[in-house]
């Protein structure tokens, strides 16, 4: 091919420039290499992250139904995270047992008019059982000499019935209406004593104690009367328990008049 100056030359192959155009042809038909502009490192890293050059397992795509992995809980200063429970420890504590015993309120100067005396219950608990060791000794009875107590009394039974009936009438006439049930029960128990006296079933020692009690009540010597009533509750309750409770209650009611 002849140019405008009359010189001929051989046209070599043209190289396409990726930037848009053809690369300049070097002398002798050799094309000069095209120089690419420098790429900033951050741009290169971003491009490589979006279009990795190595092949492997692609990361899971978010938003397609697969939840992202949950990171384990962390705490400050390397401590374990607090554990929470549906049943707190303070609610899991054992409930104290319900209180035991009876719920009858205390009566001033009276031990519950229809209760078994506490000293008799404790005395029954103190009795020995087979193989349980020595028994608890029973309390000593009140020292009353029957001969001295019954001296000059022709009919101890009649003296006792007359004296207790008079005291009972005094209690009935001055009793509060709220005590009527107690008074009626006391009278029934004394009727049992009167029946046993009429049938001569009461021991002579018990007769002496009853005479002493009637005398002390007539003299309003309540220290002696209470001591005798307590002694009868302790020593004669097993045999005479039905009327002994009423006798002790009568002495207490008469003392409150």
JSON list of C-alpha atoms in Angstrom, two decimals:
[
{"chain": "A", "resi": 1, "resn": "UNK", "atom": "CA", "xyz": [0.00, 0.00, 0.00]},
{"chain": "A", "resi": 2, "resn": "UNK", "atom": "CA", "xyz": [1.39, 3.46, -0.99]},
{"chain": "A", "resi": 3, "resn": "UNK", "atom": "CA", "xyz": [0.78, 6.45, 1.28]},
{"chain": "A", "resi": 4, "resn": "UNK", "atom": "CA", "xyz": [0.62, 10.07, 0.32]},
{"chain": "A", "resi": 5, "resn": "UNK", "atom": "CA", "xyz": [4.35, 10.36, 0.44]},
{"chain": "A", "resi": 6, "resn": "UNK", "atom": "CA", "xyz": [4.93, 7.53, -1.95]},
{"chain": "A", "resi": 7, "resn": "UNK", "atom": "CA", "xyz": [6.35, 5.13, 0.50]},
{"chain": "A", "resi": 8, "resn": "UNK", "atom": "CA", "xyz": [4.91, 1.69, 0.83]},
{"chain": "A", "resi": 9, "resn": "UNK", "atom": "CA", "xyz": [4.50, -0.27, 4.04]},
{"chain": "A", "resi": 10, "resn": "UNK", "atom": "CA", "xyz": [2.88, -3.39, 5.20]},
{"chain": "A", "resi": 11, "resn": "UNK", "atom": "CA", "xyz": [-0.10, -2.98, 7.48]},
{"chain": "A", "resi": 12, "resn": "UNK", "atom": "CA", "xyz": [0.04, -5.26, 10.43]},
{"chain": "A", "resi": 13, "resn": "UNK", "atom": "CA", "xyz": [-2.93, -6.53, 12.44]},
{"chain": "A", "resi": 14, "resn": "UNK", "atom": "CA", "xyz": [-4.69, -3.98, 14.58]},
{"chain": "A", "resi": 15, "resn": "UNK", "atom": "CA", "xyz": [-5.42, -4.66, 18.24]},
{"chain": "A", "resi": 16, "resn": "UNK", "atom": "CA", "xyz": [-8.71, -3.62, 19.76]},
{"chain": "A", "resi": 17, "resn": "UNK", "atom": "CA", "xyz": [-8.39, -1.38, 22.76]},
{"chain": "A", "resi": 18, "resn": "UNK", "atom": "CA", "xyz": [-10.76, -2.40, 25.57]},
{"chain": "A", "resi": 19, "resn": "UNK", "atom": "CA", "xyz": [-11.05, 1.25, 26.52]},
{"chain": "A", "resi": 20, "resn": "UNK", "atom": "CA", "xyz": [-12.70, 1.99, 23.18]},
{"chain": "A", "resi": 21, "resn": "UNK", "atom": "CA", "xyz": [-10.60, 2.15, 19.97]},
{"chain": "A", "resi": 22, "resn": "UNK", "atom": "CA", "xyz": [-7.74, 0.43, 18.35]},
{"chain": "A", "resi": 23, "resn": "UNK", "atom": "CA", "xyz": [-4.28, 0.19, 19.77]},
{"chain": "A", "resi": 24, "resn": "UNK", "atom": "CA", "xyz": [-1.49, 1.96, 17.97]},
{"chain": "A", "resi": 25, "resn": "UNK", "atom": "CA", "xyz": [0.43, -0.26, 15.69]},
{"chain": "A", "resi": 26, "resn": "UNK", "atom": "CA", "xyz": [4.09, -0.53, 16.51]},
{"chain": "A", "resi": 27, "resn": "UNK", "atom": "CA", "xyz": [6.72, -0.32, 13.86]},
{"chain": "A", "resi": 28, "resn": "UNK", "atom": "CA", "xyz": [7.30, -3.60, 12.13]},
{"chain": "A", "resi": 29, "resn": "UNK", "atom": "CA", "xyz": [3.68, -4.62, 12.54]},
{"chain": "A", "resi": 30, "resn": "UNK", "atom": "CA", "xyz": [3.87, -5.25, 16.32]},
{"chain": "A", "resi": 31, "resn": "UNK", "atom": "CA", "xyz": [1.12, -3.66, 18.42]},
{"chain": "A", "resi": 32, "resn": "UNK", "atom": "CA", "xyz": [2.04, -1.77, 21.56]},
{"chain": "A", "resi": 33, "resn": "UNK", "atom": "CA", "xyz": [0.47, -3.15, 24.80]},
{"chain": "A", "resi": 34, "resn": "UNK", "atom": "CA", "xyz": [-2.33, -1.05, 26.16]},
{"chain": "A", "resi": 35, "resn": "UNK", "atom": "CA", "xyz": [-1.63, 0.33, 29.68]},
{"chain": "A", "resi": 36, "resn": "UNK", "atom": "CA", "xyz": [-4.56, 0.05, 32.11]},
{"chain": "A", "resi": 37, "resn": "UNK", "atom": "CA", "xyz": [-5.08, 2.87, 34.64]},
{"chain": "A", "resi": 38, "resn": "UNK", "atom": "CA", "xyz": [-4.20, 2.01, 38.26]},
{"chain": "A", "resi": 39, "resn": "UNK", "atom": "CA", "xyz": [-7.07, 0.67, 40.42]},
{"chain": "A", "resi": 40, "resn": "UNK", "atom": "CA", "xyz": [-7.53, 1.92, 43.98]},
{"chain": "A", "resi": 41, "resn": "UNK", "atom": "CA", "xyz": [-7.07, -0.87, 46.59]},
{"chain": "A", "resi": 42, "resn": "UNK", "atom": "CA", "xyz": [-10.52, -0.34, 48.19]},
{"chain": "A", "resi": 43, "resn": "UNK", "atom": "CA", "xyz": [-12.19, -0.60, 44.79]},
{"chain": "A", "resi": 44, "resn": "UNK", "atom": "CA", "xyz": [-10.27, -3.78, 44.06]},
{"chain": "A", "resi": 45, "resn": "UNK", "atom": "CA", "xyz": [-11.26, -5.32, 47.39]},
{"chain": "A", "resi": 46, "resn": "UNK", "atom": "CA", "xyz": [-14.91, -4.44, 46.82]},
{"chain": "A", "resi": 47, "resn": "UNK", "atom": "CA", "xyz": [-14.84, -5.91, 43.35]},
{"chain": "A", "resi": 48, "resn": "UNK", "atom": "CA", "xyz": [-13.16, -9.07, 44.56]},
{"chain": "A", "resi": 49, "resn": "UNK", "atom": "CA", "xyz": [-15.69, -9.43, 47.39]},
{"chain": "A", "resi": 50, "resn": "UNK", "atom": "CA", "xyz": [-18.62, -9.20, 44.96]},
{"chain": "A", "resi": 51, "resn": "UNK", "atom": "CA", "xyz": [-17.05, -11.35, 42.31]},
{"chain": "A", "resi": 52, "resn": "UNK", "atom": "CA", "xyz": [-14.69, -13.84, 44.00]},
{"chain": "A", "resi": 53, "resn": "UNK", "atom": "CA", "xyz": [-12.14, -15.39, 41.80]},
{"chain": "A", "resi": 54, "resn": "UNK", "atom": "CA", "xyz": [-11.96, -18.67, 43.76]},
{"chain": "A", "resi": 55, "resn": "UNK", "atom": "CA", "xyz": [-14.63, -21.29, 43.59]},
{"chain": "A", "resi": 56, "resn": "UNK", "atom": "CA", "xyz": [-16.16, -22.86, 46.70]},
{"chain": "A", "resi": 57, "resn": "UNK", "atom": "CA", "xyz": [-19.37, -23.12, 48.63]},
{"chain": "A", "resi": 58, "resn": "UNK", "atom": "CA", "xyz": [-21.34, -19.91, 48.18]},
{"chain": "A", "resi": 59, "resn": "UNK", "atom": "CA", "xyz": [-22.56, -18.23, 51.33]},
{"chain": "A", "resi": 60, "resn": "UNK", "atom": "CA", "xyz": [-26.22, -18.69, 52.19]},
{"chain": "A", "resi": 61, "resn": "UNK", "atom": "CA", "xyz": [-28.49, -16.05, 50.79]},
{"chain": "A", "resi": 62, "resn": "UNK", "atom": "CA", "xyz": [-30.40, -14.10, 53.40]},
{"chain": "A", "resi": 63, "resn": "UNK", "atom": "CA", "xyz": [-34.10, -13.47, 53.02]},
{"chain": "A", "resi": 64, "resn": "UNK", "atom": "CA", "xyz": [-34.87, -16.86, 51.45]},
{"chain": "A", "resi": 65, "resn": "UNK", "atom": "CA", "xyz": [-36.36, -18.48, 54.60]},
{"chain": "A", "resi": 66, "resn": "UNK", "atom": "CA", "xyz": [-33.11, -19.48, 56.29]},
{"chain": "A", "resi": 67, "resn": "UNK", "atom": "CA", "xyz": [-32.64, -17.62, 59.60]},
{"chain": "A", "resi": 68, "resn": "UNK", "atom": "CA", "xyz": [-29.21, -16.18, 60.27]},
{"chain": "A", "resi": 69, "resn": "UNK", "atom": "CA", "xyz": [-27.09, -17.99, 62.86]},
{"chain": "A", "resi": 70, "resn": "UNK", "atom": "CA", "xyz": [-27.55, -16.77, 66.43]},
{"chain": "A", "resi": 71, "resn": "UNK", "atom": "CA", "xyz": [-24.48, -15.65, 68.26]},
{"chain": "A", "resi": 72, "resn": "UNK", "atom": "CA", "xyz": [-24.00, -17.09, 71.79]},
{"chain": "A", "resi": 73, "resn": "UNK", "atom": "CA", "xyz": [-24.87, -14.66, 74.60]},
{"chain": "A", "resi": 74, "resn": "UNK", "atom": "CA", "xyz": [-21.99, -12.77, 76.01]},
{"chain": "A", "resi": 75, "resn": "UNK", "atom": "CA", "xyz": [-21.56, -11.03, 79.34]},
{"chain": "A", "resi": 76, "resn": "UNK", "atom": "CA", "xyz": [-19.27, -8.47, 80.77]},
{"chain": "A", "resi": 77, "resn": "UNK", "atom": "CA", "xyz": [-15.96, -9.45, 82.39]},
{"chain": "A", "resi": 78, "resn": "UNK", "atom": "CA", "xyz": [-16.22, -13.05, 81.21]},
{"chain": "A", "resi": 79, "resn": "UNK", "atom": "CA", "xyz": [-19.10, -13.95, 83.55]},
{"chain": "A", "resi": 80, "resn": "UNK", "atom": "CA", "xyz": [-21.76, -16.46, 82.60]},
{"chain": "A", "resi": 81, "resn": "UNK", "atom": "CA", "xyz": [-25.08, -14.96, 81.50]},
{"chain": "A", "resi": 82, "resn": "UNK", "atom": "CA", "xyz": [-27.87, -15.01, 84.05]},
{"chain": "A", "resi": 83, "resn": "UNK", "atom": "CA", "xyz": [-30.09, -18.07, 83.93]},
{"chain": "A", "resi": 84, "resn": "UNK", "atom": "CA", "xyz": [-33.83, -17.49, 84.09]},
{"chain": "A", "resi": 85, "resn": "UNK", "atom": "CA", "xyz": [-36.43, -20.04, 85.10]},
{"chain": "A", "resi": 86, "resn": "UNK", "atom": "CA", "xyz": [-40.20, -20.16, 85.01]},
{"chain": "A", "resi": 87, "resn": "UNK", "atom": "CA", "xyz": [-40.11, -21.19, 88.70]},
{"chain": "A", "resi": 88, "resn": "UNK", "atom": "CA", "xyz": [-37.98, -18.75, 90.75]},
{"chain": "A", "resi": 89, "resn": "UNK", "atom": "CA", "xyz": [-36.00, -20.17, 93.63]},
{"chain": "A", "resi": 90, "resn": "UNK", "atom": "CA", "xyz": [-37.85, -18.13, 96.23]},
{"chain": "A", "resi": 91, "resn": "UNK", "atom": "CA", "xyz": [-41.13, -19.75, 95.13]},
{"chain": "A", "resi": 92, "resn": "UNK", "atom": "CA", "xyz": [-39.68, -23.26, 95.27]},
{"chain": "A", "resi": 93, "resn": "UNK", "atom": "CA", "xyz": [-39.03, -23.12, 99.00]},
{"chain": "A", "resi": 94, "resn": "UNK", "atom": "CA", "xyz": [-40.94, -25.58, 101.08]},
{"chain": "A", "resi": 95, "resn": "UNK", "atom": "CA", "xyz": [-44.10, -24.34, 102.65]},
{"chain": "A", "resi": 96, "resn": "UNK", "atom": "CA", "xyz": [-44.00, -24.52, 106.38]},
{"chain": "A", "resi": 97, "resn": "UNK", "atom": "CA", "xyz": [-46.34, -27.05, 107.82]},
{"chain": "A", "resi": 98, "resn": "UNK", "atom": "CA", "xyz": [-49.70, -25.89, 109.22]},
{"chain": "A", "resi": 99, "resn": "UNK", "atom": "CA", "xyz": [-49.77, -25.16, 112.97]},
{"chain": "A", "resi": 100, "resn": "UNK", "atom": "CA", "xyz": [-50.89, -27.99, 115.18]},
{"chain": "A", "resi": 101, "resn": "UNK", "atom": "CA", "xyz": [-53.06, -27.94, 118.29]},
{"chain": "A", "resi": 102, "resn": "UNK", "atom": "CA", "xyz": [-56.59, -26.91, 119.09]},
{"chain": "A", "resi": 103, "resn": "UNK", "atom": "CA", "xyz": [-58.09, -23.54, 118.37]},
{"chain": "A", "resi": 104, "resn": "UNK", "atom": "CA", "xyz": [-60.16, -23.09, 121.51]},
{"chain": "A", "resi": 105, "resn": "UNK", "atom": "CA", "xyz": [-59.54, -19.74, 123.10]},
{"chain": "A", "resi": 106, "resn": "UNK", "atom": "CA", "xyz": [-58.43, -19.44, 126.70]},
{"chain": "A", "resi": 107, "resn": "UNK", "atom": "CA", "xyz": [-61.05, -18.74, 129.35]},
{"chain": "A", "resi": 108, "resn": "UNK", "atom": "CA", "xyz": [-59.90, -16.61, 132.30]},
{"chain": "A", "resi": 109, "resn": "UNK", "atom": "CA", "xyz": [-59.74, -18.67, 135.52]},
{"chain": "A", "resi": 110, "resn": "UNK", "atom": "CA", "xyz": [-61.18, -21.62, 133.62]},
{"chain": "A", "resi": 111, "resn": "UNK", "atom": "CA", "xyz": [-59.50, -24.37, 131.60]},
{"chain": "A", "resi": 112, "resn": "UNK", "atom": "CA", "xyz": [-62.20, -24.87, 128.97]},
{"chain": "A", "resi": 113, "resn": "UNK", "atom": "CA", "xyz": [-65.30, -26.25, 130.66]},
{"chain": "A", "resi": 114, "resn": "UNK", "atom": "CA", "xyz": [-65.58, -29.36, 128.50]},
{"chain": "A", "resi": 115, "resn": "UNK", "atom": "CA", "xyz": [-61.88, -30.20, 128.10]},
{"chain": "A", "resi": 116, "resn": "UNK", "atom": "CA", "xyz": [-59.96, -33.07, 129.62]},
{"chain": "A", "resi": 117, "resn": "UNK", "atom": "CA", "xyz": [-57.53, -31.55, 132.14]},
{"chain": "A", "resi": 118, "resn": "UNK", "atom": "CA", "xyz": [-54.10, -31.02, 130.65]},
{"chain": "A", "resi": 119, "resn": "UNK", "atom": "CA", "xyz": [-52.27, -32.54, 133.61]},
{"chain": "A", "resi": 120, "resn": "UNK", "atom": "CA", "xyz": [-54.18, -35.78, 133.08]},
{"chain": "A", "resi": 121, "resn": "UNK", "atom": "CA", "xyz": [-53.21, -35.85, 129.42]},
{"chain": "A", "resi": 122, "resn": "UNK", "atom": "CA", "xyz": [-49.58, -35.25, 130.29]},
{"chain": "A", "resi": 123, "resn": "UNK", "atom": "CA", "xyz": [-49.80, -37.90, 133.00]},
{"chain": "A", "resi": 124, "resn": "UNK", "atom": "CA", "xyz": [-51.15, -40.41, 130.48]},
{"chain": "A", "resi": 125, "resn": "UNK", "atom": "CA", "xyz": [-48.32, -39.58, 128.11]},
{"chain": "A", "resi": 126, "resn": "UNK", "atom": "CA", "xyz": [-45.83, -40.05, 130.94]},
{"chain": "A", "resi": 127, "resn": "UNK", "atom": "CA", "xyz": [-46.93, -43.61, 131.63]},
{"chain": "A", "resi": 128, "resn": "UNK", "atom": "CA", "xyz": [-44.39, -46.23, 130.71]},
{"chain": "A", "resi": 129, "resn": "UNK", "atom": "CA", "xyz": [-44.82, -48.50, 127.72]},
{"chain": "A", "resi": 130, "resn": "UNK", "atom": "CA", "xyz": [-43.24, -51.94, 127.36]},
{"chain": "A", "resi": 131, "resn": "UNK", "atom": "CA", "xyz": [-39.54, -51.43, 126.84]},
{"chain": "A", "resi": 132, "resn": "UNK", "atom": "CA", "xyz": [-39.72, -47.64, 127.23]},
{"chain": "A", "resi": 133, "resn": "UNK", "atom": "CA", "xyz": [-37.85, -47.42, 130.56]},
{"chain": "A", "resi": 134, "resn": "UNK", "atom": "CA", "xyz": [-38.97, -46.17, 133.95]},
{"chain": "A", "resi": 135, "resn": "UNK", "atom": "CA", "xyz": [-42.41, -44.60, 134.34]},
{"chain": "A", "resi": 136, "resn": "UNK", "atom": "CA", "xyz": [-42.93, -40.99, 135.37]},
{"chain": "A", "resi": 137, "resn": "UNK", "atom": "CA", "xyz": [-43.92, -40.98, 139.06]},
{"chain": "A", "resi": 138, "resn": "UNK", "atom": "CA", "xyz": [-47.49, -39.84, 139.77]},
{"chain": "A", "resi": 139, "resn": "UNK", "atom": "CA", "xyz": [-47.93, -36.66, 141.82]},
{"chain": "A", "resi": 140, "resn": "UNK", "atom": "CA", "xyz": [-48.40, -37.23, 145.53]},
{"chain": "A", "resi": 141, "resn": "UNK", "atom": "CA", "xyz": [-51.96, -36.85, 146.85]},
{"chain": "A", "resi": 142, "resn": "UNK", "atom": "CA", "xyz": [-53.09, -34.17, 149.26]},
{"chain": "A", "resi": 143, "resn": "UNK", "atom": "CA", "xyz": [-52.32, -35.23, 152.83]},
{"chain": "A", "resi": 144, "resn": "UNK", "atom": "CA", "xyz": [-55.77, -35.45, 154.44]},
{"chain": "A", "resi": 145, "resn": "UNK", "atom": "CA", "xyz": [-56.43, -37.71, 157.38]},
{"chain": "A", "resi": 146, "resn": "UNK", "atom": "CA", "xyz": [-59.84, -39.35, 156.83]},
{"chain": "A", "resi": 147, "resn": "UNK", "atom": "CA", "xyz": [-60.41, -39.89, 160.56]},
{"chain": "A", "resi": 148, "resn": "UNK", "atom": "CA", "xyz": [-59.70, -36.28, 161.36]},
{"chain": "A", "resi": 149, "resn": "UNK", "atom": "CA", "xyz": [-61.71, -34.93, 158.42]},
{"chain": "A", "resi": 150, "resn": "UNK", "atom": "CA", "xyz": [-64.80, -37.06, 159.15]},
{"chain": "A", "resi": 151, "resn": "UNK", "atom": "CA", "xyz": [-64.77, -36.63, 162.92]},
{"chain": "A", "resi": 152, "resn": "UNK", "atom": "CA", "xyz": [-68.10, -35.42, 164.25]},
{"chain": "A", "resi": 153, "resn": "UNK", "atom": "CA", "xyz": [-69.99, -35.97, 160.97]},
{"chain": "A", "resi": 154, "resn": "UNK", "atom": "CA", "xyz": [-72.74, -38.55, 161.33]},
{"chain": "A", "resi": 155, "resn": "UNK", "atom": "CA", "xyz": [-73.44, -38.88, 157.59]},
{"chain": "A", "resi": 156, "resn": "UNK", "atom": "CA", "xyz": [-70.55, -37.73, 155.37]},
{"chain": "A", "resi": 157, "resn": "UNK", "atom": "CA", "xyz": [-72.62, -38.39, 152.22]},
{"chain": "A", "resi": 158, "resn": "UNK", "atom": "CA", "xyz": [-75.53, -36.25, 153.49]},
{"chain": "A", "resi": 159, "resn": "UNK", "atom": "CA", "xyz": [-73.13, -33.47, 154.51]},
{"chain": "A", "resi": 160, "resn": "UNK", "atom": "CA", "xyz": [-71.56, -33.45, 151.05]},
{"chain": "A", "resi": 161, "resn": "UNK", "atom": "CA", "xyz": [-74.88, -33.50, 149.15]},
{"chain": "A", "resi": 162, "resn": "UNK", "atom": "CA", "xyz": [-76.38, -30.70, 151.24]},
{"chain": "A", "resi": 163, "resn": "UNK", "atom": "CA", "xyz": [-73.31, -28.50, 151.01]},
{"chain": "A", "resi": 164, "resn": "UNK", "atom": "CA", "xyz": [-72.76, -28.90, 147.26]},
{"chain": "A", "resi": 165, "resn": "UNK", "atom": "CA", "xyz": [-76.48, -28.41, 146.49]},
{"chain": "A", "resi": 166, "resn": "UNK", "atom": "CA", "xyz": [-76.49, -25.07, 148.33]},
{"chain": "A", "resi": 167, "resn": "UNK", "atom": "CA", "xyz": [-73.38, -23.92, 146.47]},
{"chain": "A", "resi": 168, "resn": "UNK", "atom": "CA", "xyz": [-74.87, -25.05, 143.14]},
{"chain": "A", "resi": 169, "resn": "UNK", "atom": "CA", "xyz": [-78.07, -23.07, 143.77]},
{"chain": "A", "resi": 170, "resn": "UNK", "atom": "CA", "xyz": [-75.99, -19.97, 144.47]},
{"chain": "A", "resi": 171, "resn": "UNK", "atom": "CA", "xyz": [-74.06, -20.42, 141.23]},
{"chain": "A", "resi": 172, "resn": "UNK", "atom": "CA", "xyz": [-77.25, -20.97, 139.19]},
{"chain": "A", "resi": 173, "resn": "UNK", "atom": "CA", "xyz": [-78.91, -17.84, 140.54]},
{"chain": "A", "resi": 174, "resn": "UNK", "atom": "CA", "xyz": [-75.96, -15.60, 139.74]},
{"chain": "A", "resi": 175, "resn": "UNK", "atom": "CA", "xyz": [-74.71, -17.19, 136.51]},
{"chain": "A", "resi": 176, "resn": "UNK", "atom": "CA", "xyz": [-74.60, -15.19, 133.33]},
{"chain": "A", "resi": 177, "resn": "UNK", "atom": "CA", "xyz": [-77.00, -16.39, 130.57]},
{"chain": "A", "resi": 178, "resn": "UNK", "atom": "CA", "xyz": [-74.01, -17.20, 128.38]},
{"chain": "A", "resi": 179, "resn": "UNK", "atom": "CA", "xyz": [-72.87, -19.68, 131.08]},
{"chain": "A", "resi": 180, "resn": "UNK", "atom": "CA", "xyz": [-76.18, -21.53, 131.27]},
{"chain": "A", "resi": 181, "resn": "UNK", "atom": "CA", "xyz": [-74.96, -24.48, 129.23]},
{"chain": "A", "resi": 182, "resn": "UNK", "atom": "CA", "xyz": [-71.90, -24.80, 131.46]},
{"chain": "A", "resi": 183, "resn": "UNK", "atom": "CA", "xyz": [-74.01, -24.69, 134.62]},
{"chain": "A", "resi": 184, "resn": "UNK", "atom": "CA", "xyz": [-76.42, -27.34, 133.30]},
{"chain": "A", "resi": 185, "resn": "UNK", "atom": "CA", "xyz": [-73.53, -29.66, 132.48]},
{"chain": "A", "resi": 186, "resn": "UNK", "atom": "CA", "xyz": [-72.07, -29.11, 135.95]},
{"chain": "A", "resi": 187, "resn": "UNK", "atom": "CA", "xyz": [-75.38, -30.02, 137.58]},
{"chain": "A", "resi": 188, "resn": "UNK", "atom": "CA", "xyz": [-75.60, -33.27, 135.59]},
{"chain": "A", "resi": 189, "resn": "UNK", "atom": "CA", "xyz": [-72.12, -34.26, 136.65]},
{"chain": "A", "resi": 190, "resn": "UNK", "atom": "CA", "xyz": [-72.90, -33.56, 140.31]},
{"chain": "A", "resi": 191, "resn": "UNK", "atom": "CA", "xyz": [-76.01, -35.75, 140.02]},
{"chain": "A", "resi": 192, "resn": "UNK", "atom": "CA", "xyz": [-73.67, -38.61, 139.15]},
{"chain": "A", "resi": 193, "resn": "UNK", "atom": "CA", "xyz": [-71.72, -37.90, 142.36]},
{"chain": "A", "resi": 194, "resn": "UNK", "atom": "CA", "xyz": [-74.92, -37.88, 144.40]},
{"chain": "A", "resi": 195, "resn": "UNK", "atom": "CA", "xyz": [-75.95, -41.24, 142.94]},
{"chain": "A", "resi": 196, "resn": "UNK", "atom": "CA", "xyz": [-72.60, -42.79, 143.82]},
{"chain": "A", "resi": 197, "resn": "UNK", "atom": "CA", "xyz": [-72.80, -41.37, 147.33]},
{"chain": "A", "resi": 198, "resn": "UNK", "atom": "CA", "xyz": [-76.29, -42.82, 147.77]},
{"chain": "A", "resi": 199, "resn": "UNK", "atom": "CA", "xyz": [-75.07, -46.24, 146.66]},
{"chain": "A", "resi": 200, "resn": "UNK", "atom": "CA", "xyz": [-72.02, -45.97, 148.95]},
{"chain": "A", "resi": 201, "resn": "UNK", "atom": "CA", "xyz": [-69.58, -46.48, 146.06]},
{"chain": "A", "resi": 202, "resn": "UNK", "atom": "CA", "xyz": [-67.27, -43.61, 146.98]},
{"chain": "A", "resi": 203, "resn": "UNK", "atom": "CA", "xyz": [-64.06, -44.49, 148.81]},
{"chain": "A", "resi": 204, "resn": "UNK", "atom": "CA", "xyz": [-63.63, -43.25, 152.39]},
{"chain": "A", "resi": 205, "resn": "UNK", "atom": "CA", "xyz": [-60.51, -41.26, 151.48]},
{"chain": "A", "resi": 206, "resn": "UNK", "atom": "CA", "xyz": [-62.47, -39.51, 148.72]},
{"chain": "A", "resi": 207, "resn": "UNK", "atom": "CA", "xyz": [-65.28, -38.81, 151.21]},
{"chain": "A", "resi": 208, "resn": "UNK", "atom": "CA", "xyz": [-62.80, -37.08, 153.49]},
{"chain": "A", "resi": 209, "resn": "UNK", "atom": "CA", "xyz": [-61.55, -34.92, 150.63]},
{"chain": "A", "resi": 210, "resn": "UNK", "atom": "CA", "xyz": [-65.10, -33.98, 149.62]},
{"chain": "A", "resi": 211, "resn": "UNK", "atom": "CA", "xyz": [-65.97, -32.97, 153.19]},
{"chain": "A", "resi": 212, "resn": "UNK", "atom": "CA", "xyz": [-62.83, -30.83, 153.32]},
{"chain": "A", "resi": 213, "resn": "UNK", "atom": "CA", "xyz": [-63.74, -29.18, 150.00]},
{"chain": "A", "resi": 214, "resn": "UNK", "atom": "CA", "xyz": [-67.29, -28.33, 151.14]},
{"chain": "A", "resi": 215, "resn": "UNK", "atom": "CA", "xyz": [-66.01, -26.82, 154.39]},
{"chain": "A", "resi": 216, "resn": "UNK", "atom": "CA", "xyz": [-63.41, -24.70, 152.56]},
{"chain": "A", "resi": 217, "resn": "UNK", "atom": "CA", "xyz": [-66.00, -23.41, 150.06]},
{"chain": "A", "resi": 218, "resn": "UNK", "atom": "CA", "xyz": [-68.39, -22.46, 152.87]},
{"chain": "A", "resi": 219, "resn": "UNK", "atom": "CA", "xyz": [-65.54, -20.57, 154.51]},
{"chain": "A", "resi": 220, "resn": "UNK", "atom": "CA", "xyz": [-64.53, -19.11, 151.12]},
{"chain": "A", "resi": 221, "resn": "UNK", "atom": "CA", "xyz": [-61.10, -20.60, 151.61]},
{"chain": "A", "resi": 222, "resn": "UNK", "atom": "CA", "xyz": [-60.51, -20.96, 147.87]},
{"chain": "A", "resi": 223, "resn": "UNK", "atom": "CA", "xyz": [-56.85, -21.87, 148.26]},
{"chain": "A", "resi": 224, "resn": "UNK", "atom": "CA", "xyz": [-57.80, -25.07, 150.08]},
{"chain": "A", "resi": 225, "resn": "UNK", "atom": "CA", "xyz": [-60.81, -25.79, 147.86]},
{"chain": "A", "resi": 226, "resn": "UNK", "atom": "CA", "xyz": [-58.75, -25.47, 144.68]},
{"chain": "A", "resi": 227, "resn": "UNK", "atom": "CA", "xyz": [-56.03, -27.70, 146.14]},
{"chain": "A", "resi": 228, "resn": "UNK", "atom": "CA", "xyz": [-58.57, -30.41, 147.03]},
{"chain": "A", "resi": 229, "resn": "UNK", "atom": "CA", "xyz": [-60.27, -30.21, 143.62]},
{"chain": "A", "resi": 230, "resn": "UNK", "atom": "CA", "xyz": [-56.92, -30.46, 141.87]},
{"chain": "A", "resi": 231, "resn": "UNK", "atom": "CA", "xyz": [-55.95, -33.43, 144.04]},
{"chain": "A", "resi": 232, "resn": "UNK", "atom": "CA", "xyz": [-59.17, -35.26, 143.16]},
{"chain": "A", "resi": 233, "resn": "UNK", "atom": "CA", "xyz": [-58.54, -34.62, 139.46]},
{"chain": "A", "resi": 234, "resn": "UNK", "atom": "CA", "xyz": [-55.08, -36.13, 139.81]},
{"chain": "A", "resi": 235, "resn": "UNK", "atom": "CA", "xyz": [-55.73, -39.13, 142.04]},
{"chain": "A", "resi": 236, "resn": "UNK", "atom": "CA", "xyz": [-59.37, -40.11, 141.38]},
{"chain": "A", "resi": 237, "resn": "UNK", "atom": "CA", "xyz": [-60.04, -39.22, 137.76]},
{"chain": "A", "resi": 238, "resn": "UNK", "atom": "CA", "xyz": [-59.74, -42.80, 136.51]},
{"chain": "A", "resi": 239, "resn": "UNK", "atom": "CA", "xyz": [-62.64, -43.94, 138.73]},
{"chain": "A", "resi": 240, "resn": "UNK", "atom": "CA", "xyz": [-64.57, -40.76, 139.50]},
{"chain": "A", "resi": 241, "resn": "UNK", "atom": "CA", "xyz": [-63.73, -38.72, 136.42]},
{"chain": "A", "resi": 242, "resn": "UNK", "atom": "CA", "xyz": [-67.33, -38.11, 135.35]},
{"chain": "A", "resi": 243, "resn": "UNK", "atom": "CA", "xyz": [-68.24, -36.00, 138.37]},
{"chain": "A", "resi": 244, "resn": "UNK", "atom": "CA", "xyz": [-64.76, -34.75, 139.33]},
{"chain": "A", "resi": 245, "resn": "UNK", "atom": "CA", "xyz": [-64.73, -32.39, 136.32]},
{"chain": "A", "resi": 246, "resn": "UNK", "atom": "CA", "xyz": [-68.08, -30.91, 137.40]},
{"chain": "A", "resi": 247, "resn": "UNK", "atom": "CA", "xyz": [-66.93, -30.52, 141.00]},
{"chain": "A", "resi": 248, "resn": "UNK", "atom": "CA", "xyz": [-63.82, -28.60, 139.99]},
{"chain": "A", "resi": 249, "resn": "UNK", "atom": "CA", "xyz": [-65.86, -26.37, 137.70]},
{"chain": "A", "resi": 250, "resn": "UNK", "atom": "CA", "xyz": [-68.38, -25.68, 140.48]},
{"chain": "A", "resi": 251, "resn": "UNK", "atom": "CA", "xyz": [-65.57, -24.53, 142.76]},
{"chain": "A", "resi": 252, "resn": "UNK", "atom": "CA", "xyz": [-64.22, -22.21, 140.07]},
{"chain": "A", "resi": 253, "resn": "UNK", "atom": "CA", "xyz": [-67.65, -20.72, 139.29]},
{"chain": "A", "resi": 254, "resn": "UNK", "atom": "CA", "xyz": [-68.41, -20.17, 142.96]},
{"chain": "A", "resi": 255, "resn": "UNK", "atom": "CA", "xyz": [-65.08, -18.40, 143.41]},
{"chain": "A", "resi": 256, "resn": "UNK", "atom": "CA", "xyz": [-66.04, -15.87, 140.72]},
{"chain": "A", "resi": 257, "resn": "UNK", "atom": "CA", "xyz": [-69.24, -14.79, 142.50]}
]
